[in-house]
Amino acid sequence: MWLLNSLLILFINVKLIHSKEVLMVIGGQFFNTTSRDHEITPSVEIVGFSRPCRSADLPVPLYGMAAFRIDNKVLACGGFSFVYRSECYEYNSVMRNWLPSRIRLPESNAFLASAEDNGQVFLAGGRNFVGNSSSDGRAPTDWKYFDTVWTVLNNRLQKIGTLPEAMSDMCLVISNFLGKKYLWVIGGSTSPQRYKATVYRTNLDAPTFTWEKILDMPESRMWHRCVSTTIAQEKGILVIGGYYNGGSSMWLPLVNRHGASLETFGLNLNQPKWEWMSSLAEAKKWGAAAGIINGVVTLAGGGDYGSDSIETLAVRDFRASSLKLIQKREFTAGVVVPSEWFPHCQ
């Protein structure tokens, strides 16, 4: 068993080293053991080479933002940096630096979600703190939650619909199987420290957003990450980490290994169903960076108080990589981009 595990880790690391795609790990916060404070970082690291390397820093320290790719740029929008932010910053792969973008959110907003598929980008939800902490020391209740869904069109945000309810801290993911393209909203929060198990989706080929409720997850989550992927020849959606049970992952199979839809399978027509998958090598409750690089689901950071761990999915098991981030971080963002954007890392 030891030899098998060693070979799997070696195989994973080799795939990362020879990657044509890489994961940008953007911003975040960490606990400084010297000052005993949480510190926000502007640092950006690239995972997918022989070891993580630094890219240009964000213009400001930032966490809790949404990040996504458009053509040869990566945008980071919203988030928290001493105050809640409405600005977007964009990384230009030609100039290799970050600059303020003409795109910006209508209001200050953090812990919103984003998803992209073949250049189609969606942002949704989020929250802004608009009040003061209660006098008895409990969590603040004066939060404004958003229900808007935006896309990016002609270098500006355009509202294209609303969520089933105002929420933040959820994940968005796009599935595209058997000619059916859906936008999913999974988990999240609608009030302070009250996280949800609800799952909704809307058909992106329909003329308007019409949400349908899908079977709830087995437990409630916030700050988790979602990817649409293939596992053991099944196609579906993988939910990874998050608060509270950040050491686990869940799997929603949508298409079986024979290429047949699971949505009307069974005597009771009650598929698809969520199932527990595998544990993570390290619990990632706090917003890890996630992406699929060269077909491998890859996670970075997101552990308690910020972590530097990297792990990858090997069939149905998460394996810790021997590689580590340079900077520990939580509430970070991950975007998959071509490795050629970072020739200094090779």
Coordinates of C-alpha atoms in Angstrom, one line a residue:
M1 CA 0.0 0.0 0.0
W2 CA 2.9 2.4 0.8
L3 CA 4.4 1.7 -2.6
L4 CA 1.1 2.3 -4.4
N5 CA 0.5 5.6 -2.5
S6 CA 4.1 6.7 -3.3
L7 CA 3.6 5.9 -7.0
L8 CA 0.3 7.8 -7.1
I9 CA 1.9 10.9 -5.5
L10 CA 4.8 10.7 -8.0
F11 CA 2.4 10.4 -10.9
I12 CA 0.4 13.4 -9.7
N13 CA 3.5 15.5 -9.2
V14 CA 4.8 14.6 -12.7
K15 CA 1.5 15.6 -14.2
L16 CA 1.8 19.0 -12.5
I17 CA 5.4 19.5 -13.5
H18 CA 4.6 18.9 -17.2
S19 CA 1.4 20.9 -17.2
K20 CA 0.1 22.8 -20.2
E21 CA -2.4 24.4 -17.9
V22 CA -1.8 26.0 -14.5
L23 CA -3.8 27.3 -11.6
M24 CA -3.5 30.9 -10.6
V25 CA -3.9 31.1 -6.8
I26 CA -5.0 34.7 -6.1
G27 CA -4.9 36.6 -2.9
G28 CA -6.4 35.4 0.4
Q29 CA -5.7 35.9 4.1
F30 CA -3.6 34.0 6.7
F31 CA -3.0 34.0 10.4
N32 CA 0.3 35.6 11.3
T33 CA 1.6 33.7 14.3
T34 CA 3.9 36.5 15.3
S35 CA 1.4 39.4 15.3
R36 CA -1.5 37.1 16.2
D37 CA -3.6 38.9 13.5
H38 CA -5.2 37.8 10.3
E39 CA -3.4 39.4 7.4
I40 CA -4.6 39.9 3.9
T41 CA -2.2 39.1 1.1
P42 CA -1.9 40.5 -2.5
S43 CA 0.3 37.6 -3.6
V44 CA -0.5 35.5 -6.6
E45 CA 1.1 32.1 -7.1
I46 CA 1.1 29.7 -10.0
V47 CA 0.6 25.9 -9.4
G48 CA 1.4 23.5 -12.2
F49 CA 5.2 23.7 -12.7
S50 CA 8.0 21.9 -10.9
R51 CA 7.2 24.1 -7.9
P52 CA 4.8 27.0 -7.3
C53 CA 6.2 30.3 -8.4
R54 CA 5.1 33.9 -7.9
S55 CA 3.3 36.0 -10.4
A56 CA 2.7 39.8 -10.2
D57 CA 0.9 40.8 -7.0
L58 CA -2.6 42.2 -7.0
P59 CA -2.7 46.0 -6.7
V60 CA -4.2 45.6 -3.2
P61 CA -4.4 42.8 -0.6
L62 CA -7.6 41.0 -1.2
Y63 CA -9.7 38.0 -0.1
G64 CA -13.3 36.8 -0.7
M65 CA -13.3 38.0 -4.3
A66 CA -14.6 36.2 -7.4
A67 CA -12.0 35.5 -10.1
F68 CA -12.4 34.3 -13.7
R69 CA -10.7 34.3 -17.1
I70 CA -11.8 36.3 -20.2
D71 CA -9.6 35.7 -23.3
N72 CA -6.1 36.6 -22.4
K73 CA -7.0 38.3 -19.1
V74 CA -8.0 37.2 -15.5
L75 CA -10.3 39.4 -13.5
A76 CA -10.6 39.5 -9.7
C77 CA -13.8 41.4 -8.7
G78 CA -15.1 42.5 -5.3
G79 CA -13.8 41.0 -2.1
F80 CA -12.5 42.5 1.1
S81 CA -9.5 44.7 1.6
F82 CA -10.0 46.8 4.7
V83 CA -13.4 47.6 3.3
Y84 CA -15.7 45.7 1.0
R85 CA -14.9 46.4 -2.6
S86 CA -16.7 47.0 -5.9
E87 CA -13.6 47.3 -8.0
C88 CA -12.3 44.7 -10.5
Y89 CA -8.6 44.2 -11.2
E90 CA -7.4 42.5 -14.4
Y91 CA -4.2 40.5 -15.1
N92 CA -3.0 41.0 -18.7
S93 CA -1.1 37.9 -19.9
V94 CA 0.8 40.0 -22.4
M95 CA 1.8 42.8 -20.0
R96 CA 2.1 40.4 -17.1
N97 CA 0.7 42.8 -14.6
W98 CA -2.5 43.7 -12.7
L99 CA -4.4 47.0 -13.4
P100 CA -7.7 48.4 -12.4
S101 CA -10.4 47.2 -14.8
R102 CA -13.1 49.2 -16.5
I103 CA -15.4 46.5 -15.3
R104 CA -16.7 47.0 -11.8
L105 CA -19.6 45.8 -9.6
P106 CA -22.5 48.1 -9.0
E107 CA -22.0 47.9 -5.2
S108 CA -19.4 46.7 -2.7
N109 CA -19.6 43.0 -2.6
A110 CA -17.7 40.0 -1.2
F111 CA -18.1 36.2 -1.1
L112 CA -19.9 36.3 -4.5
A113 CA -19.5 33.3 -6.8
S114 CA -18.4 33.0 -10.5
A115 CA -18.3 30.3 -13.1
E116 CA -17.0 30.2 -16.7
D117 CA -17.2 27.8 -19.7
N118 CA -15.6 28.4 -23.0
G119 CA -15.5 32.2 -22.5
Q120 CA -19.0 32.4 -21.1
V121 CA -18.7 34.0 -17.6
F122 CA -21.3 34.3 -14.8
L123 CA -21.1 36.2 -11.5
A124 CA -23.8 36.0 -8.9
G125 CA -24.8 36.9 -5.3
G126 CA -22.5 38.1 -2.6
R127 CA -22.9 40.3 0.4
N128 CA -21.9 43.6 1.9
F129 CA -21.7 44.6 5.5
V130 CA -23.8 47.7 6.0
G131 CA -24.2 47.9 9.8
N132 CA -22.3 47.6 13.1
S133 CA -21.5 44.7 15.3
S134 CA -24.0 44.1 18.1
S135 CA -23.1 45.4 21.5
D136 CA -23.2 41.9 23.1
G137 CA -20.3 40.7 20.9
R138 CA -22.4 38.4 18.7
A139 CA -22.0 38.3 14.9
P140 CA -23.2 41.4 13.1
T141 CA -26.6 41.0 11.5
D142 CA -26.6 44.1 9.3
W143 CA -25.7 42.4 6.0
K144 CA -27.0 43.1 2.6
Y145 CA -27.3 39.9 0.4
F146 CA -27.5 40.1 -3.4
D147 CA -29.5 38.0 -5.8
T148 CA -28.3 39.4 -9.1
V149 CA -26.7 37.2 -11.9
W150 CA -24.4 39.0 -14.3
T151 CA -22.4 38.1 -17.3
V152 CA -19.6 40.0 -19.0
L153 CA -20.6 41.6 -22.4
N154 CA -18.6 44.2 -24.3
N155 CA -16.3 44.7 -21.4
R156 CA -19.0 45.5 -18.9
L157 CA -21.2 43.6 -16.5
Q158 CA -24.7 43.0 -17.7
K159 CA -27.5 41.7 -15.5
I160 CA -29.1 38.7 -17.0
G161 CA -31.3 37.3 -14.2
T162 CA -31.7 36.8 -10.5
L163 CA -30.9 33.9 -8.1
P164 CA -33.7 31.9 -6.5
E165 CA -33.0 33.9 -3.4
A166 CA -30.4 36.5 -2.3
M167 CA -27.3 34.6 -1.1
S168 CA -23.5 34.5 -0.8
D169 CA -20.8 32.1 0.1
M170 CA -22.1 29.5 -2.4
C171 CA -20.5 28.0 -5.5
L172 CA -21.5 28.4 -9.1
V173 CA -20.7 25.7 -11.7
I174 CA -21.6 25.0 -15.3
S175 CA -22.4 21.5 -16.5
N176 CA -22.4 20.7 -20.2
F177 CA -23.4 17.0 -20.8
L178 CA -25.4 15.3 -23.5
G179 CA -26.1 18.6 -25.2
K180 CA -27.7 20.1 -22.0
K181 CA -26.0 23.2 -20.5
Y182 CA -26.9 24.2 -17.0
L183 CA -25.8 26.8 -14.5
W184 CA -25.9 25.4 -10.9
V185 CA -26.0 27.3 -7.6
I186 CA -25.0 25.0 -4.7
G187 CA -25.1 25.7 -1.0
G188 CA -24.2 29.1 0.5
S189 CA -25.6 31.4 3.1
T190 CA -28.6 33.7 3.3
S191 CA -27.9 35.1 6.8
P192 CA -24.8 35.2 9.1
Q193 CA -23.4 31.8 9.9
R194 CA -26.5 30.0 8.5
Y195 CA -25.4 27.9 5.6
K196 CA -27.5 25.8 3.3
A197 CA -27.8 22.5 1.5
T198 CA -30.0 23.7 -1.3
V199 CA -29.2 23.1 -5.0
Y200 CA -30.7 24.9 -7.9
R201 CA -30.0 25.0 -11.6
T202 CA -31.2 26.8 -14.8
N203 CA -31.0 25.8 -18.4
L204 CA -28.6 28.1 -20.1
D205 CA -30.1 27.4 -23.6
A206 CA -33.5 28.7 -22.4
P207 CA -34.4 32.3 -23.3
T208 CA -34.8 33.3 -19.6
F209 CA -33.5 32.1 -16.3
T210 CA -36.0 29.6 -14.7
W211 CA -34.6 27.9 -11.7
E212 CA -35.5 24.4 -10.7
K213 CA -34.7 22.9 -7.3
I214 CA -32.6 19.7 -7.3
L215 CA -32.1 17.3 -4.4
D216 CA -30.4 18.9 -1.5
M217 CA -26.8 18.0 -0.6
P218 CA -26.5 15.5 2.3
E219 CA -25.3 18.5 4.5
S220 CA -25.2 22.2 4.5
R221 CA -22.0 24.0 3.3
M222 CA -20.5 27.4 2.6
W223 CA -17.1 28.5 1.3
H224 CA -16.9 25.2 -0.6
R225 CA -15.7 24.7 -4.2
C226 CA -17.4 23.0 -7.1
V227 CA -16.2 21.6 -10.4
S228 CA -17.8 19.8 -13.3
T229 CA -15.7 16.7 -14.1
T230 CA -15.5 13.0 -14.9
I231 CA -14.7 10.5 -12.2
A232 CA -14.4 6.7 -12.9
Q233 CA -16.0 7.3 -16.3
E234 CA -19.1 9.0 -14.8
K235 CA -19.7 12.7 -15.5
G236 CA -21.1 15.0 -12.8
I237 CA -20.5 17.7 -10.2
L238 CA -18.0 17.5 -7.4
V239 CA -18.4 19.6 -4.3
I240 CA -15.2 20.0 -2.3
G241 CA -14.5 21.1 1.3
G242 CA -16.2 24.1 2.8
Y243 CA -17.7 25.0 6.2
Y244 CA -18.5 23.0 8.2
N245 CA -17.3 19.5 7.1
G246 CA -14.3 20.7 5.1
G247 CA -12.6 17.4 5.2
S248 CA -15.0 15.7 2.8
S249 CA -16.2 15.8 -0.8
M250 CA -19.6 15.0 -2.4
W251 CA -20.4 13.7 -5.9
L252 CA -23.5 14.2 -8.0
P253 CA -23.3 11.8 -11.0
L254 CA -25.3 13.0 -14.0
V255 CA -24.2 10.7 -16.8
N256 CA -23.1 7.1 -16.3
R257 CA -20.1 5.3 -17.7
H258 CA -22.2 4.1 -20.7
G259 CA -23.1 7.7 -21.7
A260 CA -26.7 7.5 -20.5
S261 CA -28.3 10.3 -18.4
L262 CA -29.0 9.5 -14.7
E263 CA -31.7 12.0 -14.4
T264 CA -34.6 9.6 -15.2
F265 CA -32.9 6.4 -14.1
G266 CA -34.5 4.1 -11.7
L267 CA -38.1 2.9 -10.9
N268 CA -38.9 6.1 -9.0
L269 CA -37.2 8.5 -11.4
N270 CA -35.4 10.0 -8.4
Q271 CA -31.9 10.3 -9.8
P272 CA -29.5 12.0 -9.7
K273 CA -28.6 11.6 -6.1
W274 CA -25.8 13.0 -4.1
E275 CA -23.3 10.6 -2.7
W276 CA -20.3 11.0 -0.3
M277 CA -17.0 10.6 -2.1
S278 CA -13.7 10.7 -0.4
S279 CA -12.0 12.7 2.4
L280 CA -9.4 15.4 1.6
A281 CA -5.8 15.0 2.8
E282 CA -6.3 18.2 4.7
A283 CA -9.6 19.8 5.7
K284 CA -10.3 22.9 3.6
K285 CA -13.1 24.7 5.3
W286 CA -12.1 28.2 4.3
G287 CA -12.3 28.8 0.5
A288 CA -9.5 26.9 -1.2
A289 CA -8.4 27.7 -4.8
A290 CA -9.7 24.9 -7.1
G291 CA -9.4 24.1 -10.8
I292 CA -8.9 21.3 -13.3
I293 CA -5.4 21.3 -14.8
N294 CA -4.6 18.7 -17.4
G295 CA -7.7 16.8 -16.4
V296 CA -6.6 16.7 -12.7
V297 CA -8.8 18.3 -10.0
T298 CA -6.3 20.4 -8.0
L299 CA -6.8 22.3 -4.7
A300 CA -4.5 24.8 -3.0
G301 CA -4.7 26.5 0.4
G302 CA -8.0 26.9 2.2
G303 CA -7.0 25.1 5.5
D304 CA -7.6 26.5 9.0
Y305 CA -6.0 30.0 9.4
G306 CA -4.5 29.7 5.9
S307 CA -2.6 26.7 4.6
D308 CA 0.1 26.0 2.0
S309 CA -1.0 22.5 1.1
I310 CA -1.7 21.4 -2.5
E311 CA -3.7 18.2 -3.3
T312 CA -5.0 16.5 -6.3
L313 CA -7.7 13.9 -7.1
A314 CA -6.5 10.5 -8.2
V315 CA -9.6 8.6 -9.4
R316 CA -11.7 8.9 -6.3
D317 CA -9.1 9.8 -3.7
F318 CA -7.5 13.1 -2.8
R319 CA -3.7 12.9 -2.4
A320 CA -1.4 15.4 -0.8
S321 CA 1.3 16.7 -3.2
S322 CA 4.8 17.1 -2.0
L323 CA 4.7 20.6 -3.4
K324 CA 3.7 23.5 -1.1
L325 CA 2.5 27.0 -1.8
I326 CA 5.0 29.8 -1.0
Q327 CA 2.4 31.7 1.0
K328 CA -0.3 30.2 3.3
R329 CA -3.8 31.4 2.5
E330 CA -7.5 30.9 2.9
F331 CA -10.5 32.6 1.1
T332 CA -8.4 32.6 -2.0
A333 CA -9.5 32.2 -5.6
G334 CA -8.3 29.9 -8.4
V335 CA -8.4 30.4 -12.1
V336 CA -7.0 27.9 -14.7
V337 CA -5.0 29.5 -17.5
P338 CA -2.3 28.4 -20.1
S339 CA 1.1 27.7 -18.7
E340 CA 2.7 29.8 -21.5
W341 CA 1.4 32.9 -19.7
F342 CA 4.3 32.4 -17.2
P343 CA 7.5 31.7 -19.0
H344 CA 9.5 32.8 -15.9
C345 CA 8.1 29.8 -14.0
Q346 CA 9.2 27.2 -16.4

